Short mmCIF file of C-alpha atoms in Angstrom, two decimals:
data_model
loop_
_atom_site.label_atom_id
_atom_site.label_comp_id
_atom_site.label_asym_id
_atom_site.label_seq_id
_atom_site.Cartn_x
_atom_site.Cartn_y
_atom_site.Cartn_z
CA ALA A 1 0.00 0.00 0.00
CA GLN A 2 1.13 3.53 -0.68
CA SER A 3 2.14 5.46 2.41
CA VAL A 4 3.97 8.52 3.65
CA THR A 5 5.69 8.54 7.03
CA GLN A 6 6.86 11.47 9.10
CA PRO A 7 8.77 9.91 12.00
CA ASP A 8 8.79 13.01 14.18
CA ILE A 9 5.48 14.12 15.67
CA HIS A 10 6.95 17.12 17.49
CA ILE A 11 10.18 19.03 17.00
CA THR A 12 11.42 22.01 19.00
CA VAL A 13 14.27 24.17 17.76
CA SER A 14 15.73 27.48 18.85
CA GLU A 15 15.22 30.52 16.69
CA GLY A 16 18.13 30.84 14.31
CA ALA A 17 18.98 27.15 14.44
CA SER A 18 18.82 24.88 11.43
CA LEU A 19 15.90 22.56 10.81
CA GLU A 20 15.38 19.22 9.13
CA LEU A 21 12.01 17.49 9.00
CA ARG A 22 12.01 13.90 7.86
CA CYS A 23 9.70 12.27 5.34
CA ASN A 24 9.77 8.76 3.91
CA TYR A 25 7.46 7.31 1.32
CA SER A 26 6.50 3.85 0.16
CA TYR A 27 5.29 3.74 -3.43
CA GLY A 28 5.69 1.34 -6.32
CA ALA A 29 7.30 4.02 -8.46
CA THR A 30 8.75 7.40 -7.62
CA PRO A 31 5.80 9.57 -6.67
CA TYR A 32 5.32 13.28 -6.95
CA LEU A 33 6.30 14.79 -3.61
CA PHE A 34 5.15 17.84 -1.72
CA TRP A 35 5.59 19.69 1.53
CA TYR A 36 2.72 21.73 2.92
CA VAL A 37 2.56 23.96 6.01
CA GLN A 38 -0.51 24.55 8.15
CA SER A 39 -0.79 27.36 10.66
CA PRO A 40 -3.43 27.06 13.40
CA GLY A 41 -6.94 27.43 12.04
CA GLN A 42 -5.70 27.76 8.49
CA GLY A 43 -5.63 25.67 5.36
CA LEU A 44 -2.58 24.02 3.86
CA GLN A 45 -0.06 26.11 1.97
CA LEU A 46 2.38 24.56 -0.46
CA LEU A 47 6.03 25.07 0.46
CA LEU A 48 7.59 23.15 -2.42
CA LYS A 49 7.15 20.23 -4.77
CA TYR A 50 9.20 17.65 -6.60
CA PHE A 51 7.99 16.30 -9.93
CA SER A 52 11.25 15.38 -11.66
CA GLY A 53 14.70 16.73 -12.45
CA ASP A 54 16.98 18.35 -9.92
CA THR A 55 16.70 16.46 -6.65
CA LEU A 56 17.24 19.58 -4.55
CA VAL A 57 14.19 21.81 -4.77
CA GLN A 58 13.77 25.29 -3.44
CA GLY A 59 10.54 26.54 -1.98
CA ILE A 60 9.01 29.55 -0.37
CA LYS A 61 10.02 31.07 2.97
CA GLY A 62 13.62 29.84 2.61
CA PHE A 63 12.77 26.14 2.69
CA GLU A 64 14.36 23.46 0.55
CA ALA A 65 13.96 19.70 0.25
CA GLU A 66 16.08 16.96 -1.17
CA PHE A 67 14.73 13.89 -2.92
CA LYS A 68 16.80 10.78 -2.28
CA ARG A 69 15.56 7.81 -4.28
CA SER A 70 17.88 5.33 -2.54
CA GLN A 71 16.43 6.25 0.84
CA SER A 72 12.85 6.86 -0.32
CA SER A 73 13.08 10.18 1.46
CA PHE A 74 12.15 13.80 0.86
CA ASN A 75 13.41 15.73 3.87
CA LEU A 76 12.63 19.39 4.38
CA ARG A 77 15.35 21.78 5.53
CA LYS A 78 15.83 25.38 6.51
CA PRO A 79 19.21 26.84 7.52
CA SER A 80 17.86 29.34 10.06
CA VAL A 81 14.43 29.05 11.63
CA HIS A 82 12.29 32.07 12.45
CA TRP A 83 9.64 32.22 15.17
CA SER A 84 7.01 32.58 12.46
CA ASP A 85 7.90 29.11 11.14
CA ALA A 86 6.12 27.52 14.10
CA ALA A 87 3.35 25.45 12.49
CA GLU A 88 2.50 21.93 11.43
CA TYR A 89 4.27 20.54 8.40
CA PHE A 90 2.90 17.82 6.17
CA CYS A 91 4.72 15.73 3.63
CA ALA A 92 2.52 14.34 0.86
CA ALA A 93 2.87 12.15 -2.21
CA ALA A 94 0.85 11.39 -5.31
CA SER A 95 1.37 8.53 -7.72
CA ASN A 96 1.89 8.85 -11.47
CA ALA A 97 -1.48 7.26 -12.04
CA GLY A 98 -3.60 9.57 -9.96
CA ASN A 99 -3.71 13.04 -8.57
CA MET A 100 -4.88 12.31 -5.04
CA LEU A 101 -2.46 13.07 -2.25
CA THR A 102 -1.49 10.73 0.55
CA PHE A 103 -0.35 12.68 3.58
CA GLY A 104 2.06 11.88 6.34
CA GLY A 105 0.92 12.32 9.92
CA GLY A 106 2.48 15.76 10.20
CA THR A 107 5.28 17.24 12.30
CA ARG A 108 4.48 20.03 14.70
CA LEU A 109 7.33 22.52 14.88
CA MET A 110 7.82 24.72 17.91
CA VAL A 111 10.40 27.51 17.92
CA LYS A 112 12.06 28.63 21.14
CA PRO A 113 13.10 32.29 21.45
CA ASP B 1 -8.13 33.98 -8.67
CA ALA B 2 -9.31 34.03 -5.06
CA GLY B 3 -8.22 30.47 -4.50
CA VAL B 4 -10.38 27.60 -3.31
CA ILE B 5 -13.35 28.96 -1.41
CA GLN B 6 -15.17 26.95 1.21
CA SER B 7 -18.28 27.78 3.17
CA PRO B 8 -19.16 27.96 5.90
CA ARG B 9 -15.90 28.35 7.83
CA HIS B 10 -17.52 27.03 10.97
CA GLU B 11 -20.60 24.90 11.46
CA VAL B 12 -22.13 23.75 14.71
CA THR B 13 -25.06 21.40 14.44
CA GLU B 14 -27.00 18.95 16.52
CA MET B 15 -26.70 15.24 16.09
CA GLY B 16 -29.13 13.94 13.50
CA GLN B 17 -29.24 17.14 11.48
CA GLU B 18 -28.22 17.41 7.85
CA VAL B 19 -25.02 19.33 7.14
CA THR B 20 -23.93 20.65 3.76
CA LEU B 21 -20.42 21.90 3.10
CA ARG B 22 -19.66 23.88 -0.01
CA CYS B 23 -16.64 24.39 -2.19
CA LYS B 24 -15.73 26.55 -5.15
CA PRO B 25 -12.53 25.31 -6.80
CA ILE B 26 -10.00 27.41 -8.66
CA SER B 27 -11.29 28.20 -12.11
CA GLY B 28 -9.87 25.88 -14.76
CA HIS B 29 -8.81 23.11 -12.43
CA ASP B 30 -9.71 19.57 -13.50
CA TYR B 31 -9.64 17.85 -10.13
CA LEU B 32 -11.50 18.49 -6.92
CA PHE B 33 -10.79 16.71 -3.64
CA TRP B 34 -12.52 16.51 -0.28
CA TYR B 35 -10.33 15.76 2.73
CA ARG B 36 -11.13 15.38 6.40
CA GLN B 37 -8.67 16.23 9.17
CA THR B 38 -8.93 14.86 12.69
CA MET B 39 -6.46 14.50 15.51
CA MET B 40 -6.79 10.74 15.49
CA ARG B 41 -6.62 10.04 11.78
CA GLY B 42 -4.83 13.04 10.32
CA LEU B 43 -5.68 14.08 6.76
CA GLU B 44 -7.82 11.55 4.92
CA LEU B 45 -9.05 11.71 1.34
CA LEU B 46 -12.81 11.23 1.25
CA ILE B 47 -13.59 11.55 -2.45
CA TYR B 48 -12.26 13.17 -5.59
CA PHE B 49 -13.68 14.29 -8.90
CA ASN B 50 -12.14 14.66 -12.34
CA ASN B 51 -14.00 16.95 -14.72
CA ASN B 52 -17.01 16.85 -12.38
CA VAL B 53 -17.16 13.04 -12.36
CA PRO B 54 -16.56 11.17 -9.09
CA ILE B 55 -13.52 8.96 -9.56
CA ASP B 56 -12.81 7.45 -6.16
CA ASP B 57 -15.15 7.61 -3.18
CA SER B 58 -13.56 4.76 -1.25
CA GLY B 59 -12.64 7.16 1.53
CA MET B 60 -16.21 8.15 2.26
CA PRO B 61 -16.76 6.67 5.70
CA GLU B 62 -20.44 5.72 5.46
CA ASP B 63 -23.55 6.07 3.40
CA ARG B 64 -24.39 9.09 5.52
CA PHE B 65 -21.78 10.96 3.49
CA SER B 66 -22.43 12.04 -0.08
CA ALA B 67 -20.73 14.45 -2.46
CA LYS B 68 -21.75 16.07 -5.69
CA MET B 69 -20.16 18.27 -8.30
CA PRO B 70 -22.96 19.59 -10.51
CA ASN B 71 -20.62 21.84 -12.48
CA ALA B 72 -16.97 22.80 -12.72
CA SER B 73 -17.28 25.61 -10.23
CA PHE B 74 -19.16 24.04 -7.34
CA SER B 75 -19.15 20.98 -5.13
CA THR B 76 -20.97 19.93 -1.99
CA LEU B 77 -20.29 17.41 0.73
CA LYS B 78 -23.38 16.38 2.64
CA ILE B 79 -23.70 14.46 5.88
CA GLN B 80 -27.15 13.16 6.73
CA PRO B 81 -27.71 12.42 9.53
CA SER B 82 -24.72 13.92 11.29
CA GLU B 83 -23.10 12.31 14.33
CA PRO B 84 -20.65 13.65 16.93
CA ARG B 85 -17.84 11.53 15.46
CA ASP B 86 -18.16 13.51 12.24
CA SER B 87 -16.70 16.52 14.04
CA ALA B 88 -13.57 17.46 12.10
CA VAL B 89 -12.12 20.02 9.73
CA TYR B 90 -13.15 19.36 6.16
CA PHE B 91 -10.92 20.65 3.39
CA CYS B 92 -11.62 21.06 -0.27
CA ALA B 93 -8.73 21.21 -2.73
CA SER B 94 -8.37 21.53 -6.48
CA SER B 95 -5.59 20.84 -8.97
CA GLY B 96 -4.73 20.16 -12.59
CA ILE B 97 -5.15 22.32 -15.66
CA GLN B 98 -6.26 20.70 -18.92
CA GLY B 99 -4.74 17.39 -17.92
CA ARG B 100 -1.45 18.89 -16.81
CA ARG B 101 -0.46 18.01 -13.27
CA THR B 102 -0.20 20.82 -10.75
CA GLU B 103 0.01 20.92 -7.01
CA ALA B 104 -3.20 20.86 -5.01
CA PHE B 105 -4.49 24.16 -3.68
CA PHE B 106 -6.47 23.97 -0.46
CA GLY B 107 -9.32 26.01 0.89
CA GLN B 108 -9.37 27.34 4.43
CA GLY B 109 -11.51 24.46 5.60
CA THR B 110 -14.83 24.08 7.36
CA ARG B 111 -14.65 23.26 11.03
CA LEU B 112 -17.66 21.07 11.79
CA THR B 113 -18.82 20.43 15.33
CA VAL B 114 -21.68 18.01 15.89
CA VAL B 115 -23.11 18.15 19.41
#
């Protein structure tokens, strides 16, 4: 079965520190990959996506993610976290055959001053 | 474009009542999705449409749930009768332009509380 796993439910980092959020997927073929962010009471906003090509993708708000086929991973990174980055982050995947997204369980990021 | 528009933003209803959630997708998008978000189960796909036709409704939890897309600019998700366990945030999303894949754009969600 197709699945997306985010191993970390909660992560706390200090403002200015670097961040890496983990995402692993299990699909028959390389899926399309996405990272979304959700602030409290809000909808999901796309941070970045990977369809093909360069395995390091840049997104909004200074985020980037690297696709690693050998590890079935698509980890999200940011070199210096800001207090406004506190939110819940969702990794998602879609197969070549369909457009529906399968989401990971989410990682809640807290930022210490 | 104003993005995906959902209404109402909040809905409180009594158990047994009918609830209708509404969604206006982004103009030109081919796909429309309904998701439900709960603490216990996270984000689950309920149903999705392609060019107004339901493609996969295997995520619809029970016959109490139904969804329609009468035209390209409007969809509804109906729960009849509603139960407290239906309390969740329901998201609508749309994607795809003329068969070309795009990311999914989400609405702000409808927070449903069934008491």
